Short mmCIF file of C-alpha atoms in Angstrom, two decimals:
data_model
loop_
_atom_site.label_atom_id
_atom_site.label_comp_id
_atom_site.label_asym_id
_atom_site.label_seq_id
_atom_site.Cartn_x
_atom_site.Cartn_y
_atom_site.Cartn_z
CA MET M 1359 86.61 14.50 55.58
CA LEU M 1360 88.43 16.34 52.78
CA LYS M 1361 90.37 18.53 55.22
CA PHE M 1362 91.38 15.48 57.23
CA THR M 1363 92.57 13.64 54.12
CA ILE M 1364 94.64 16.60 52.92
CA ARG M 1365 96.13 17.09 56.39
CA ARG M 1366 97.14 13.45 56.62
CA LEU M 1367 98.70 13.55 53.17
CA LEU M 1368 100.74 16.61 54.16
CA ILE M 1369 101.98 14.79 57.27
CA THR M 1370 103.14 11.97 55.02
CA PHE M 1371 105.89 14.07 53.43
CA PRO M 1372 108.06 14.69 56.55
CA GLN M 1373 107.55 11.09 57.60
CA LEU M 1374 108.91 9.87 54.27
CA VAL M 1375 111.84 12.29 54.51
CA ILE M 1376 112.82 10.99 57.95
CA LEU M 1377 112.39 7.39 56.78
CA SER M 1378 114.52 7.96 53.68
CA VAL M 1379 117.35 9.55 55.72
CA LEU M 1380 117.40 6.71 58.24
CA VAL M 1381 117.33 4.08 55.51
CA PHE M 1382 120.14 5.74 53.57
CA ILE M 1383 122.33 6.13 56.67
CA MET M 1384 121.88 2.51 57.70
CA GLY M 1385 122.58 1.36 54.15
CA SER M 1386 125.79 3.39 54.01
CA MET M 1387 126.94 1.90 57.33
CA MET M 1388 126.78 -1.66 56.01
CA PRO M 1389 130.14 -3.19 55.00
CA GLY M 1390 130.96 -3.09 51.32
CA ASP M 1391 129.00 -1.43 48.56
CA ALA M 1392 127.12 -2.30 45.38
CA LEU M 1393 130.34 -3.32 43.63
CA SER M 1394 131.52 -5.68 46.37
CA GLY M 1395 131.73 -9.25 45.12
CA LEU M 1396 130.44 -8.37 41.67
CA ILE M 1397 133.72 -7.36 40.02
CA ASP M 1398 136.24 -9.68 38.40
CA PRO M 1399 139.22 -9.86 40.81
CA ASN M 1400 141.56 -9.74 37.81
CA ILE M 1401 140.49 -6.18 37.05
CA PRO M 1402 143.16 -3.68 38.16
CA ARG M 1403 142.47 -1.95 41.46
CA GLU M 1404 142.79 1.43 39.76
CA ALA M 1405 139.93 0.55 37.41
CA ILE M 1406 137.74 -0.53 40.33
CA GLU M 1407 138.41 2.71 42.19
CA ALA M 1408 137.69 4.70 39.04
CA LYS M 1409 134.34 2.92 38.75
CA ARG M 1410 133.49 3.71 42.39
CA GLU M 1411 134.43 7.33 41.83
CA ALA M 1412 132.28 7.54 38.70
CA LEU M 1413 129.28 6.09 40.58
CA GLY M 1414 129.80 8.45 43.52
CA LEU M 1415 130.33 5.60 45.99
CA ASN M 1416 133.34 7.39 47.53
CA ASN M 1417 131.33 10.50 48.38
CA PRO M 1418 130.10 11.12 51.97
CA TRP M 1419 126.67 9.68 52.69
CA TYR M 1420 124.97 13.09 52.78
CA ILE M 1421 126.29 13.92 49.30
CA GLN M 1422 125.06 10.58 47.99
CA TYR M 1423 121.70 11.13 49.71
CA ARG M 1424 121.36 14.60 48.19
CA ASP M 1425 122.13 13.33 44.70
CA TRP M 1426 119.72 10.44 45.19
CA VAL M 1427 116.85 12.70 46.32
CA PHE M 1428 117.41 15.24 43.53
CA ALA M 1429 117.42 12.46 40.97
CA MET M 1430 114.16 11.01 42.33
CA PHE M 1431 112.43 14.38 42.02
CA GLN M 1432 113.44 14.30 38.37
CA GLY M 1433 111.94 10.83 37.94
CA ASP M 1434 115.28 9.02 38.06
CA PHE M 1435 115.32 6.38 40.81
CA GLY M 1436 118.79 5.24 39.91
CA THR M 1437 120.22 2.22 38.14
CA SER M 1438 120.51 -1.24 39.59
CA ILE M 1439 124.15 -2.26 39.40
CA PHE M 1440 123.27 -5.93 39.82
CA HIS M 1441 120.56 -5.97 37.12
CA GLN M 1442 122.13 -3.24 34.96
CA ARG M 1443 118.70 -1.69 34.46
CA PRO M 1444 116.80 1.33 35.83
CA VAL M 1445 115.46 0.69 39.32
CA ILE M 1446 111.92 1.64 38.33
CA ASP M 1447 111.95 -1.04 35.60
CA VAL M 1448 113.34 -3.71 37.96
CA ILE M 1449 110.62 -2.98 40.54
CA GLY M 1450 107.95 -2.66 37.86
CA ASP M 1451 108.63 -6.21 36.69
CA ARG M 1452 107.85 -7.54 40.18
CA LEU M 1453 105.18 -5.08 41.34
CA MET M 1454 102.16 -6.62 39.62
CA ASN M 1455 103.09 -10.12 40.81
CA THR M 1456 103.00 -8.92 44.42
CA VAL M 1457 99.79 -6.94 43.81
CA TRP M 1458 98.03 -10.02 42.43
CA LEU M 1459 99.30 -12.17 45.29
CA SER M 1460 98.07 -9.62 47.85
CA LEU M 1461 94.71 -9.27 46.10
CA PHE M 1462 94.08 -13.03 46.00
CA SER M 1463 95.18 -13.37 49.63
CA THR M 1464 92.87 -10.55 50.75
CA ILE M 1465 89.88 -12.10 48.96
CA LEU M 1466 90.57 -15.46 50.60
CA ILE M 1467 91.04 -13.88 54.04
CA TYR M 1468 87.60 -12.27 53.97
CA LEU M 1469 85.82 -15.11 52.15
CA LEU M 1470 86.98 -17.52 54.86
CA GLY M 1471 87.41 -15.23 57.86
CA LEU M 1472 84.06 -13.45 57.90
CA PRO M 1473 81.86 -16.61 57.85
CA LEU M 1474 84.09 -18.32 60.43
CA GLY M 1475 84.01 -15.30 62.71
CA LEU M 1476 80.25 -14.94 62.36
CA VAL M 1477 79.62 -18.61 63.15
CA SER M 1478 82.10 -18.61 66.02
CA GLY M 1479 80.58 -15.52 67.62
CA ARG M 1480 76.97 -16.53 67.08
CA TYR M 1481 77.45 -20.02 68.54
CA ASN M 1482 80.14 -19.15 71.07
CA ASP M 1483 81.23 -21.88 73.51
CA SER M 1484 79.87 -24.57 71.21
CA LEU M 1485 81.94 -27.42 69.81
CA LEU M 1486 82.18 -25.63 66.46
CA ASP M 1487 83.32 -22.43 68.16
CA ASN M 1488 85.97 -24.33 70.10
CA ALA M 1489 87.28 -25.84 66.86
CA ILE M 1490 87.46 -22.44 65.14
CA THR M 1491 89.10 -20.66 68.09
CA GLY M 1492 91.51 -23.58 68.46
CA TYR M 1493 92.62 -23.03 64.89
CA THR M 1494 93.05 -19.29 65.46
CA TYR M 1495 95.25 -19.97 68.52
CA LEU M 1496 97.31 -22.33 66.38
CA GLY M 1497 97.52 -19.66 63.68
CA PHE M 1498 98.69 -17.02 66.14
CA ALA M 1499 101.42 -19.33 67.44
CA THR M 1500 102.66 -20.70 64.10
CA PRO M 1501 105.00 -18.67 61.86
CA GLN M 1502 103.73 -18.03 58.36
CA PHE M 1503 106.61 -19.81 56.67
CA ILE M 1504 105.69 -23.05 58.52
CA PHE M 1505 102.21 -22.97 56.99
CA GLY M 1506 103.78 -22.18 53.64
CA LEU M 1507 106.16 -25.14 53.81
CA VAL M 1508 103.45 -27.58 54.93
CA ILE M 1509 101.04 -26.50 52.17
CA LEU M 1510 103.83 -26.66 49.59
CA TRP M 1511 104.87 -30.15 50.72
CA VAL M 1512 101.32 -31.56 50.80
CA PHE M 1513 99.65 -29.99 47.76
CA GLY M 1514 102.70 -29.22 45.66
CA TYR M 1515 105.17 -32.08 46.07
CA ASN M 1516 103.09 -34.99 47.42
CA LEU M 1517 99.79 -34.53 45.59
CA GLY M 1518 101.17 -32.50 42.69
CA TRP M 1519 97.97 -30.50 42.33
CA PHE M 1520 99.64 -27.12 41.96
CA PRO M 1521 102.99 -25.78 40.72
CA THR M 1522 105.69 -25.40 43.37
CA GLY M 1523 107.41 -22.28 42.08
CA GLY M 1524 107.35 -19.34 39.71
CA SER M 1525 104.45 -17.12 38.67
CA VAL M 1526 103.57 -18.57 35.25
CA ALA M 1527 104.46 -21.57 33.12
CA PRO M 1528 107.22 -20.83 30.58
CA GLY M 1529 106.49 -20.45 26.89
CA LEU M 1530 102.98 -19.00 27.21
CA GLU M 1531 101.96 -15.86 25.34
CA PRO M 1532 101.15 -12.96 27.72
CA GLY M 1533 97.47 -12.05 27.63
CA SER M 1534 96.29 -15.42 26.32
CA LEU M 1535 93.75 -17.53 28.21
CA ASP M 1536 96.36 -20.19 29.00
CA TYR M 1537 98.66 -17.49 30.37
CA ILE M 1538 95.95 -16.09 32.68
CA LEU M 1539 94.93 -19.56 33.91
CA SER M 1540 98.59 -20.38 34.58
CA LYS M 1541 99.02 -17.17 36.59
CA ILE M 1542 95.97 -18.05 38.70
CA ASN M 1543 97.18 -21.61 39.18
CA HIS M 1544 100.55 -20.37 40.44
CA LEU M 1545 98.80 -17.97 42.84
CA ILE M 1546 96.64 -20.53 44.64
CA LEU M 1547 99.19 -22.13 46.98
CA PRO M 1548 101.02 -18.96 48.12
CA SER M 1549 97.70 -17.11 48.50
CA PHE M 1550 96.30 -19.85 50.74
CA ALA M 1551 99.52 -19.91 52.75
CA ILE M 1552 99.14 -16.19 53.46
CA ALA M 1553 95.36 -16.30 53.98
CA LEU M 1554 95.34 -19.21 56.45
CA ILE M 1555 97.43 -17.10 58.83
CA GLY M 1556 95.98 -13.73 57.86
CA LEU M 1557 92.39 -14.72 58.65
CA VAL M 1558 93.00 -15.52 62.33
CA GLY M 1559 92.91 -11.85 63.30
CA THR M 1560 89.71 -11.26 61.32
CA VAL M 1561 88.03 -14.26 62.96
CA GLN M 1562 89.02 -13.22 66.47
CA TYR M 1563 88.03 -9.56 66.03
CA LEU M 1564 84.66 -10.49 64.55
CA ARG M 1565 83.97 -13.19 67.15
CA SER M 1566 84.72 -10.85 70.05
CA GLY M 1567 82.63 -8.09 68.49
CA ILE M 1568 79.63 -10.35 67.96
CA ILE M 1569 79.75 -11.76 71.49
CA GLU M 1570 79.87 -8.24 72.92
CA THR M 1571 77.25 -6.76 70.59
CA LYS M 1572 74.61 -9.47 70.96
CA GLN M 1573 74.38 -8.74 74.69
CA LYS M 1574 73.57 -5.04 74.23
CA ASP M 1575 70.17 -3.58 75.03
CA PHE M 1576 69.17 -2.72 71.44
CA ILE M 1577 69.69 -6.37 70.42
CA ILE M 1578 67.55 -7.58 73.32
CA LEU M 1579 64.90 -5.03 72.32
CA ALA M 1580 64.94 -6.23 68.70
CA ARG M 1581 64.38 -9.80 69.84
CA ALA M 1582 61.57 -8.66 72.15
CA LYS M 1583 59.84 -7.02 69.20
CA GLY M 1584 59.84 -10.34 67.37
CA VAL M 1585 62.56 -9.61 64.80
CA LYS M 1586 63.77 -12.83 63.20
CA GLU M 1587 67.04 -14.16 64.54
CA SER M 1588 68.67 -14.07 61.09
CA ALA M 1589 67.68 -10.42 60.70
CA VAL M 1590 69.02 -9.61 64.18
CA TYR M 1591 72.44 -10.95 63.26
CA ASN M 1592 72.60 -9.74 59.66
CA ARG M 1593 71.23 -6.21 60.18
CA HIS M 1594 72.29 -5.36 63.71
CA VAL M 1595 74.89 -7.63 65.27
CA PHE M 1596 77.12 -8.15 62.24
CA ARG M 1597 77.04 -4.50 61.15
CA ASN M 1598 78.09 -3.23 64.56
CA SER M 1599 80.68 -5.97 65.07
CA ILE M 1600 82.56 -5.37 61.84
CA LEU M 1601 83.90 -1.96 62.89
CA PRO M 1602 87.28 -3.24 64.18
CA ILE M 1603 87.79 -5.18 60.94
CA ALA M 1604 86.99 -2.08 58.89
CA ALA M 1605 89.40 -0.06 61.01
CA PHE M 1606 92.26 -2.46 60.25
CA PHE M 1607 91.43 -3.07 56.58
CA GLY M 1608 93.86 -0.43 55.32
CA TYR M 1609 96.66 -1.76 57.49
CA GLU M 1610 95.97 -5.31 56.37
CA ILE M 1611 95.96 -4.71 52.63
CA THR M 1612 99.18 -2.67 52.76
CA ALA M 1613 100.83 -5.16 55.11
CA LEU M 1614 100.14 -7.92 52.59
CA LEU M 1615 101.88 -5.92 49.87
CA GLY M 1616 105.02 -5.66 51.96
CA GLY M 1617 104.79 -8.70 54.18
CA SER M 1618 104.83 -11.62 51.76
CA ILE M 1619 108.63 -11.87 51.71
CA PHE M 1620 108.95 -15.35 53.26
CA ILE M 1621 106.14 -16.82 51.15
CA GLU M 1622 107.70 -15.44 47.98
CA MET M 1623 111.03 -17.01 48.92
CA ILE M 1624 109.48 -20.40 49.75
CA TYR M 1625 107.51 -20.56 46.51
CA SER M 1626 110.23 -18.93 44.37
CA TYR M 1627 107.60 -16.34 43.48
CA PRO M 1628 109.09 -13.34 41.63
CA GLY M 1629 107.59 -10.55 43.71
CA MET M 1630 108.87 -7.44 45.45
CA GLY M 1631 109.59 -9.25 48.71
CA ARG M 1632 112.02 -11.61 47.06
CA LEU M 1633 113.55 -8.71 45.13
CA PHE M 1634 114.09 -6.85 48.40
CA LEU M 1635 116.00 -9.73 50.00
CA ASP M 1636 118.04 -10.23 46.85
CA SER M 1637 118.93 -6.53 46.73
CA ILE M 1638 120.13 -6.66 50.34
CA SER M 1639 122.26 -9.76 49.78
CA THR M 1640 123.86 -8.25 46.66
CA ARG M 1641 124.22 -4.79 48.27
CA ASP M 1642 122.13 -3.29 45.49
CA PHE M 1643 121.12 -0.36 47.70
CA SER M 1644 119.61 1.66 44.87
CA VAL M 1645 116.84 -0.96 44.67
CA ALA M 1646 116.63 -1.66 48.42
CA ASN M 1647 116.24 2.01 49.36
CA VAL M 1648 113.41 2.60 46.91
CA LEU M 1649 111.61 -0.54 48.10
CA ILE M 1650 111.88 0.49 51.76
CA LEU M 1651 110.49 3.92 50.92
CA PHE M 1652 107.66 2.23 49.05
CA TYR M 1653 106.86 -0.02 52.02
CA GLY M 1654 106.95 2.98 54.36
CA PHE M 1655 104.55 4.87 52.13
CA LEU M 1656 102.23 1.85 52.10
CA ALA M 1657 102.18 1.78 55.91
CA ILE M 1658 101.26 5.48 56.06
CA LEU M 1659 98.67 5.05 53.33
CA GLY M 1660 97.17 2.08 55.17
CA ALA M 1661 96.59 4.21 58.28
CA LEU M 1662 94.84 6.84 56.19
CA ILE M 1663 92.62 4.30 54.41
CA SER M 1664 91.63 2.70 57.72
CA ASP M 1665 90.57 6.05 59.21
CA ILE M 1666 88.48 6.92 56.17
CA ILE M 1667 86.79 3.50 56.01
CA LEU M 1668 85.99 3.58 59.72
CA SER M 1669 84.34 6.99 59.42
CA ILE M 1670 82.20 5.71 56.53
CA VAL M 1671 81.14 2.45 58.18
CA ASP M 1672 80.29 3.94 61.58
CA PRO M 1673 77.85 6.91 61.31
CA ARG M 1674 78.81 7.97 64.84
CA ILE M 1675 82.35 8.72 63.72
CA ARG M 1676 82.72 11.66 61.38
CA ILE M 1677 86.16 13.06 60.75
CA LYS M 1678 85.91 16.74 59.92
#
């Protein structure tokens, strides 16, 4: 297990290098630069060119890439021209908002998805199963932003039960009880919007696993020995059916961290996804490049976590 983990971490480095090169090249090929559209047109052209020269924007892409990489190894991720602040500070302001949104969404996905999958698989082909699978088909076919807009319109604008934007009510002292409750209140709608789509895969995987597992010989033998039906499902069927979900857990949690862009835009939620789109639209490539590298690292980390979890859950699989 330890050797496998170290080997996978070593493989991560060249993958990140290749990703960073591709991202930097594509960013340099886009029209304009970080100063485009952000400078007063009354400023003399010579002053604008001097600013570009000072920032190194006139250098070839490989020179800019080299300087960028060397600076990152020294802990300097650059300065956001749009925000006029260090990139690490700009991302840090949004990071915890996205982490909390992903955490709440993950909890909701498994709190709702596991019971629905268990019921659907145990009572397959029943009316209840048809209703649950019908919802999952609808979830597979419906884009996430549609769910987000419908939930926002119903519970935010029509009923007024929850706030329709932001991450916390203004004027509250950070760390106070009112501040924490306001943060949770602002998380409910976007978390449900993500979870209602995110759970469809969990339900389908678990349902299929239960239907397949409950027909195996060891389950028939357990029933023949007089084991209670609840014990058959809780101890044998469910445990053996959850392997695919465990295998994809790492991918799912990291995908939520990087995949909530549309929900953050719909709910005006100040997270990393919204920051990423804003950095692209303003050509703030110093922020966009770091975010893409971060998302790439999350994808690689998710694959590693999934492999480790699968080897722990299933005793038959031991990674040496």
